[in-house]
Coordinates of N, CA, C and O in Angstrom, one line a residue:
M1 N 3.0 -21.0 7.4 CA 1.8 -20.1 6.7 C 2.6 -18.4 6.9 O 2.2 -18.1 8.4
D2 N 2.2 -17.5 5.7 CA 2.1 -16.6 6.4 C 1.0 -15.9 6.6 O 0.1 -15.5 5.9
D3 N 1.1 -15.2 8.2 CA -0.1 -14.3 8.8 C 0.0 -12.7 8.2 O -1.0 -12.5 8.7
A4 N 0.9 -12.1 7.4 CA 0.8 -10.8 7.2 C 0.1 -10.6 6.1 O -0.1 -11.1 4.8
P5 N -0.9 -9.4 6.4 CA -1.9 -9.3 5.4 C -1.3 -8.9 4.1 O -0.3 -8.2 4.1
E6 N -1.9 -9.4 2.9 CA -1.4 -8.8 1.3 C -2.0 -7.5 1.1 O -2.8 -6.8 1.4
A7 N -0.9 -7.1 0.7 CA -0.8 -5.6 0.3 C -1.8 -5.6 -1.2 O -1.8 -6.3 -1.8
P8 N -2.6 -4.3 -0.7 CA -3.5 -3.9 -1.9 C -3.1 -3.7 -3.3 O -2.0 -3.1 -3.1
V9 N -3.6 -4.7 -4.4 CA -3.1 -4.3 -5.6 C -3.8 -2.8 -6.5 O -4.7 -2.6 -6.1
A10 N -2.4 -2.2 -6.6 CA -3.1 -1.1 -6.9 C -1.7 -0.3 -7.8 O -0.5 -0.7 -7.9
P11 N -2.3 0.2 -9.3 CA -1.2 0.9 -9.9 C -0.4 1.6 -9.5 O -0.8 2.4 -8.5
V12 N 1.0 2.1 -10.3 CA 1.5 3.4 -9.6 C 0.9 4.9 -9.7 O -0.1 4.8 -10.8
E13 N 0.6 5.6 -8.8 CA 0.0 6.8 -9.2 C 0.2 7.3 -10.4 O 1.5 7.5 -10.9
A14 N -0.6 8.4 -10.9 CA -0.5 9.0 -11.7 C 0.1 10.6 -11.5 O 0.2 11.1 -10.6
F15 N 1.6 11.0 -12.0 CA 2.5 11.7 -11.5 C 2.1 13.5 -12.4 O 1.7 12.9 -13.7
Q16 N 2.6 14.3 -12.4 CA 2.6 15.5 -12.8 C 3.7 15.6 -14.2 O 5.0 15.2 -13.6
P17 N 3.0 15.4 -15.4 CA 4.3 15.6 -16.6 C 4.9 16.7 -16.4 O 4.3 17.5 -16.1
P18 N 6.1 16.8 -17.3 CA 6.6 15.5 -17.9 C 7.6 14.6 -17.0 O 7.9 14.9 -16.1
Y19 N 7.2 13.2 -17.4 CA 8.4 12.5 -16.6 C 8.6 11.1 -17.7 O 8.1 11.5 -18.9
Y20 N 9.0 10.4 -17.5 CA 9.5 9.2 -18.6 C 9.4 7.8 -17.9 O 9.1 7.6 -16.6
V21 N 8.8 6.9 -18.8 CA 8.6 5.7 -18.8 C 9.9 4.6 -19.6 O 9.7 5.3 -20.7
A22 N 9.8 3.5 -18.8 CA 10.9 2.7 -19.3 C 9.8 1.3 -19.3 O 10.0 0.3 -18.1
V23 N 9.2 1.0 -20.7 CA 8.2 -0.1 -20.8 C 9.4 -1.8 -21.1 O 10.0 -1.3 -22.4
F24 N 9.5 -2.3 -20.6 CA 10.7 -3.7 -21.1 C 9.4 -5.0 -20.7 O 8.7 -5.3 -19.8
T25 N 9.4 -5.6 -21.9 CA 8.4 -6.6 -22.5 C 9.5 -8.0 -22.8 O 10.1 -7.8 -23.6
T26 N 8.7 -8.6 -21.9 CA 10.0 -10.0 -22.1 C 9.1 -11.4 -22.4 O 7.8 -11.5 -21.8
V27 N 10.0 -12.3 -23.0 CA 9.5 -13.8 -23.0 C 10.8 -14.1 -22.6 O 11.5 -14.2 -23.0
R28 N 10.2 -15.0 -21.5 CA 11.5 -15.8 -20.9 C 11.8 -17.4 -21.3 O 11.2 -17.7 -21.8
T29 N 12.8 -17.7 -21.0 CA 13.8 -19.1 -21.1 C 13.2 -20.0 -20.2 O 12.4 -19.9 -19.3
Q30 N 13.5 -21.1 -20.1 CA 13.1 -22.6 -19.3 C 14.0 -21.9 -18.4 O 13.7 -22.7 -17.0
Q31 N 15.1 -21.6 -18.7 CA 16.3 -21.5 -17.7 C 16.4 -20.3 -16.8 O 16.8 -19.2 -17.2
Q32 N 15.7 -20.7 -15.6 CA 15.7 -19.4 -14.6 C 16.1 -19.6 -13.1 O 15.9 -18.6 -12.5
S33 N 17.2 -20.2 -13.3 CA 18.1 -20.4 -12.1 C 18.6 -18.9 -11.7 O 19.2 -18.3 -12.6
G34 N 18.7 -18.2 -10.4 CA 19.2 -17.2 -10.1 C 18.3 -15.8 -10.4 O 18.2 -14.7 -9.9
Y35 N 17.0 -16.2 -11.4 CA 16.1 -14.8 -11.9 C 15.7 -14.2 -10.5 O 15.6 -13.3 -10.4
S36 N 15.1 -15.1 -9.7 CA 13.8 -14.2 -8.8 C 15.0 -13.7 -7.8 O 14.8 -12.2 -7.6
E37 N 16.3 -14.1 -7.4 CA 17.1 -13.3 -6.6 C 17.9 -12.1 -7.6 O 17.5 -10.8 -6.6
T38 N 17.7 -12.2 -8.7 CA 18.4 -11.1 -9.4 C 17.3 -10.1 -9.3 O 17.1 -8.8 -9.2
D39 N 16.1 -10.5 -9.7 CA 15.1 -9.6 -10.1 C 14.3 -8.6 -8.6 O 14.3 -7.4 -8.7
A40 N 14.7 -9.5 -7.6 CA 14.5 -8.9 -6.3 C 15.6 -7.7 -5.9 O 15.5 -6.9 -5.3
R41 N 16.9 -8.2 -6.6 CA 18.0 -6.9 -6.0 C 17.3 -6.2 -6.9 O 18.1 -4.6 -6.9
M42 N 17.2 -6.0 -8.5 CA 17.1 -5.0 -9.2 C 15.7 -4.0 -8.6 O 16.0 -3.1 -8.4
E43 N 15.2 -4.8 -8.2 CA 13.8 -3.8 -7.5 C 14.5 -3.2 -6.5 O 14.4 -2.1 -6.3
D44 N 15.1 -3.6 -5.3 CA 15.4 -2.8 -4.3 C 16.4 -1.8 -4.9 O 16.6 -0.2 -4.3
L45 N 17.4 -2.1 -5.7 CA 18.3 -1.1 -6.3 C 17.6 -0.2 -7.0 O 18.7 0.9 -6.8
V46 N 16.8 -0.3 -8.0 CA 16.5 1.0 -8.4 C 15.6 1.7 -7.6 O 15.4 3.2 -7.9
K47 N 15.2 1.4 -6.7 CA 14.6 2.4 -5.3 C 15.6 3.7 -4.9 O 15.3 4.1 -4.4
D48 N 17.0 3.2 -5.3 CA 17.8 4.0 -4.6 C 18.4 5.2 -5.5 O 19.4 6.0 -5.3
V49 N 17.7 5.1 -6.8 CA 18.0 6.3 -7.9 C 17.0 7.6 -8.0 O 15.6 7.4 -7.8
P50 N 18.0 8.3 -7.4 CA 17.4 9.7 -7.3 C 16.3 10.2 -8.4 O 16.9 9.8 -9.7
G51 N 14.8 10.3 -8.7 CA 13.8 10.2 -9.2 C 13.2 9.0 -9.8 O 12.3 9.5 -10.7
F52 N 13.6 8.0 -9.2 CA 12.6 7.0 -9.5 C 11.6 7.1 -8.7 O 11.2 7.4 -7.5
L53 N 10.6 6.9 -9.7 CA 9.3 7.1 -9.1 C 8.2 5.8 -9.0 O 7.3 5.9 -7.9
G54 N 8.5 4.7 -9.3 CA 7.6 3.6 -9.0 C 7.9 2.3 -10.3 O 8.4 2.9 -11.4
M55 N 7.1 1.6 -9.8 CA 7.4 0.5 -11.1 C 5.8 -0.4 -11.2 O 5.5 -0.8 -10.1
D56 N 5.4 -0.6 -11.9 CA 4.1 -1.8 -12.4 C 4.7 -3.1 -13.1 O 5.9 -3.0 -13.8
H57 N 4.3 -4.0 -12.9 CA 4.8 -5.4 -13.6 C 3.4 -6.3 -13.3 O 2.7 -6.3 -12.5
A58 N 3.5 -6.9 -14.8 CA 2.5 -7.9 -14.9 C 3.1 -9.1 -15.7 O 3.8 -9.0 -16.6
Q59 N 2.2 -10.2 -15.7 CA 2.9 -11.7 -16.2 C 1.6 -12.2 -17.0 O 0.5 -12.7 -16.1
T60 N 1.5 -12.5 -18.1 CA 0.5 -13.5 -19.0 C 0.6 -14.9 -18.1 O 1.5 -15.1 -18.2
P61 N -0.7 -15.1 -18.4 CA -0.6 -16.7 -18.2 C 0.3 -17.6 -18.9 O 1.4 -18.5 -19.1
G62 N 0.5 -16.9 -20.3 CA 1.4 -17.4 -21.4 C 2.6 -17.2 -21.5 O 3.5 -17.6 -22.5
G63 N 3.5 -16.2 -20.6 CA 4.6 -16.3 -20.3 C 5.1 -14.5 -20.6 O 6.1 -14.2 -20.6
L64 N 4.3 -13.9 -21.3 CA 4.6 -12.5 -21.4 C 4.7 -11.6 -20.2 O 3.6 -11.5 -19.3
G65 N 5.9 -11.0 -19.9 CA 6.0 -10.1 -18.9 C 5.9 -8.6 -19.0 O 7.0 -8.1 -20.5
I66 N 5.3 -7.6 -18.6 CA 5.6 -6.4 -18.9 C 5.8 -5.5 -17.9 O 5.5 -5.7 -16.4
T67 N 7.3 -4.7 -17.7 CA 7.4 -4.1 -16.2 C 7.7 -2.8 -17.2 O 8.3 -2.6 -17.9
V68 N 7.0 -2.0 -16.1 CA 7.1 -0.4 -16.4 C 7.6 0.6 -15.1 O 7.1 0.1 -14.3
G69 N 9.1 0.6 -15.5 CA 9.6 2.0 -14.6 C 9.1 3.3 -14.9 O 9.1 3.8 -16.1
Y70 N 9.1 4.3 -13.7 CA 8.5 5.4 -14.1 C 9.9 6.3 -13.2 O 10.2 6.2 -12.1
F71 N 10.3 7.7 -14.2 CA 11.3 8.0 -13.7 C 10.9 9.7 -13.9 O 10.7 10.0 -14.7
R72 N 11.1 10.3 -12.9 CA 11.0 11.9 -13.0 C 12.1 12.7 -14.1 O 11.1 13.4 -15.0
D73 N 13.0 12.1 -14.8 CA 13.6 12.9 -15.8 C 14.5 11.7 -16.3 O 14.7 10.4 -15.8
A74 N 15.1 12.6 -17.3 CA 16.3 11.7 -18.3 C 17.3 11.5 -17.6 O 17.9 10.2 -17.8
D75 N 17.6 12.1 -16.5 CA 19.1 11.9 -15.5 C 18.9 10.6 -14.9 O 19.7 9.9 -14.8
A76 N 17.4 10.2 -14.2 CA 17.2 9.3 -13.6 C 17.5 8.1 -14.4 O 17.7 6.7 -13.9
L77 N 16.7 8.2 -15.8 CA 16.6 7.0 -16.2 C 18.0 6.5 -16.9 O 18.3 5.3 -16.7
T78 N 18.9 7.5 -17.1 CA 20.3 7.4 -17.7 C 21.3 6.7 -16.4 O 21.8 5.8 -16.6
E79 N 20.5 7.3 -15.1 CA 21.5 6.7 -14.0 C 21.3 5.2 -13.6 O 22.4 4.1 -13.2
W80 N 19.8 4.7 -13.8 CA 19.7 3.5 -13.8 C 20.1 2.2 -15.2 O 20.8 1.8 -15.0
R81 N 20.1 2.7 -16.1 CA 20.6 2.1 -17.4 C 22.5 1.9 -17.5 O 22.6 1.0 -17.6
T82 N 22.9 3.3 -16.7 CA 24.1 2.7 -16.7 C 24.8 2.5 -15.3 O 26.2 2.1 -15.3
N83 N 23.8 2.2 -14.6 CA 24.3 1.5 -12.9 C 24.9 -0.2 -13.4 O 24.3 -1.0 -14.1
A84 N 26.4 0.0 -13.0 CA 27.0 -1.2 -13.4 C 26.1 -2.8 -12.6 O 26.4 -3.7 -13.7
E85 N 25.6 -3.0 -11.8 CA 25.1 -4.0 -11.4 C 23.9 -4.2 -12.2 O 23.8 -5.5 -12.8
H86 N 23.4 -3.5 -12.7 CA 22.3 -3.4 -13.5 C 22.6 -3.9 -14.7 O 22.2 -4.6 -15.2
Q87 N 23.6 -3.5 -15.5 CA 24.2 -3.7 -16.4 C 25.0 -5.3 -16.7 O 24.5 -5.8 -17.2
A88 N 25.3 -5.9 -15.3 CA 25.7 -7.3 -15.3 C 24.3 -8.4 -15.0 O 24.4 -9.5 -15.7
A89 N 23.1 -7.6 -14.7 CA 22.2 -8.2 -14.6 C 21.6 -8.2 -16.2 O 21.1 -9.3 -16.5
Q90 N 21.8 -7.4 -17.0 CA 20.8 -7.2 -18.1 C 22.2 -8.3 -19.3 O 21.2 -9.1 -19.7
K91 N 23.3 -8.2 -18.8 CA 24.4 -9.2 -19.7 C 23.4 -10.6 -19.5 O 23.5 -11.5 -20.1
R92 N 23.4 -11.0 -18.2 CA 22.9 -12.3 -17.6 C 21.7 -12.5 -18.4 O 21.7 -14.1 -18.3
G93 N 21.0 -11.6 -18.7 CA 19.5 -11.9 -18.7 C 19.5 -12.6 -20.6 O 18.9 -13.1 -20.9
R94 N 20.4 -11.7 -21.1 CA 20.5 -11.7 -22.4 C 21.2 -13.2 -22.4 O 20.7 -14.4 -23.5
A95 N 22.0 -13.6 -22.0 CA 22.7 -14.9 -21.9 C 22.1 -16.3 -21.3 O 21.8 -17.3 -22.0
E96 N 21.0 -16.4 -20.2 CA 20.4 -17.0 -19.6 C 18.8 -16.9 -20.1 O 18.1 -18.0 -19.8
W97 N 18.1 -16.0 -19.4 CA 16.8 -15.6 -18.8 C 15.7 -15.5 -20.1 O 14.6 -15.8 -19.9
Y98 N 16.0 -14.4 -20.9 CA 15.4 -14.2 -21.7 C 15.3 -14.6 -23.5 O 16.5 -14.8 -23.8
Q99 N 14.2 -15.2 -23.6 CA 14.1 -15.7 -25.0 C 14.1 -14.2 -26.3 O 14.7 -14.4 -27.3
S100 N 13.3 -13.3 -25.5 CA 13.2 -12.3 -26.4 C 12.6 -10.8 -25.3 O 12.2 -11.3 -24.1
Y101 N 13.2 -10.0 -25.7 CA 12.4 -8.3 -25.0 C 12.6 -7.4 -26.1 O 13.1 -7.4 -27.1
T102 N 11.9 -6.6 -25.5 CA 12.1 -5.0 -26.1 C 11.9 -4.2 -24.8 O 11.3 -4.5 -23.8
L103 N 12.6 -2.9 -25.3 CA 12.3 -1.9 -24.3 C 11.7 -0.7 -25.1 O 12.9 -0.4 -26.2
H104 N 11.0 -0.1 -24.9 CA 10.6 1.3 -25.1 C 10.5 2.1 -24.0 O 10.1 2.4 -22.8
V105 N 11.7 3.5 -24.5 CA 11.3 4.6 -23.3 C 10.5 5.9 -24.2 O 10.7 6.4 -25.2
A106 N 9.9 6.3 -22.9 CA 8.8 7.2 -23.7 C 8.9 8.4 -22.8 O 9.1 8.2 -21.3
K107 N 8.6 9.5 -23.3 CA 8.3 11.1 -22.0 C 6.6 11.2 -22.0 O 6.1 11.3 -22.9
V108 N 6.4 11.2 -21.0 CA 5.1 11.4 -20.5 C 4.8 12.4 -20.7 O 5.1 13.5 -20.2
E109 N 3.5 12.9 -21.7 CA 3.1 14.1 -21.5 C 1.5 14.4 -21.1 O 1.5 15.6 -20.4
R110 N 0.8 13.2 -20.5 CA -0.7 13.5 -19.9 C -0.6 12.4 -19.1 O -0.1 11.1 -19.3
S111 N -1.3 12.4 -17.8 CA -1.3 11.3 -16.8 C -2.4 11.5 -16.1 O -2.2 12.7 -15.5
H112 N -3.4 10.7 -15.6 CA -4.5 10.8 -15.0 C -4.8 9.5 -14.1 O -4.2 8.4 -14.9
G113 N -5.4 9.4 -13.1 CA -6.0 8.2 -12.8 C -7.3 8.3 -11.8 O -7.8 9.1 -11.7
F114 N -7.8 6.8 -11.1 CA -8.7 6.9 -10.9 C -9.1 5.9 -9.8 O -8.2 4.9 -10.2
T115 N -9.5 5.9 -8.4 CA -9.7 5.2 -7.8 C -11.1 5.3 -7.2 O -11.8 6.2 -7.2
R116 N -11.8 3.8 -7.5 CA -13.1 3.5 -6.7 C -13.4 3.8 -5.5 O -12.1 3.2 -4.8
T117 N -14.0 4.8 -4.9 CA -14.0 4.7 -3.4 C -15.0 3.6 -2.7 O -15.9 3.3 -3.9
Q118 N -14.9 3.3 -1.8 CA -15.5 2.1 -1.1 C -17.0 2.6 -0.5 O -17.1 3.5 0.1
V119 N -18.2 2.3 -1.3 CA -19.3 2.4 -0.7 C -19.9 1.3 0.2 O -19.7 -0.2 0.0
L120 N -20.0 1.8 1.8 CA -21.0 1.2 2.9 C -22.0 1.2 2.5 O -22.9 2.1 2.5
R121 N -22.8 0.0 2.4 CA -24.5 -0.3 2.3 C -25.0 -0.8 3.4 O -24.1 -1.7 4.0
S122 N -25.7 -0.3 3.8 CA -26.5 -1.0 5.5 C -27.2 -2.1 4.8 O -27.8 -1.8 4.0
P123 N -27.8 -3.0 5.6 CA -28.6 -4.2 5.2 C -29.7 -3.6 5.3 O -30.1 -3.0 6.1
T124 N -30.5 -4.6 4.5 CA -32.1 -3.9 4.4 C -32.8 -5.3 5.1 O -32.4 -6.3 5.1
A125 N -33.8 -4.8 5.7 CA -34.3 -5.5 6.3 C -35.5 -6.6 5.6 O -35.8 -5.7 4.5
G126 N -35.5 -7.4 5.7 CA -36.4 -8.3 5.2 C -37.4 -9.5 5.7 O -37.8 -10.4 5.4

């Protein structure tokens, strides 16, 4: 059993625009051999791209996956897109892991966020 505390769930913070997002939406096949290892490697690899800001990921119970990568500028996004190891993973994804996918790239012009602060309440006498 893992005794390490679980990291809190939170979206990637809002950044000062402009910046870029790559929205990768997928439906995976039944054949997932090697996917987890490759996915973990890609997450480690993209962190080394200068200008990479972060990543959010969500998976529905029905199998739709959405990954949003945040990049400071178009050059950072291009560096990720043209990375040889990433391109090899893309090729394998099309051959084995994805039933379908879409990629949307957009320039963010507005960004803001919200985080609820925790309010401590004292117990009431009763």
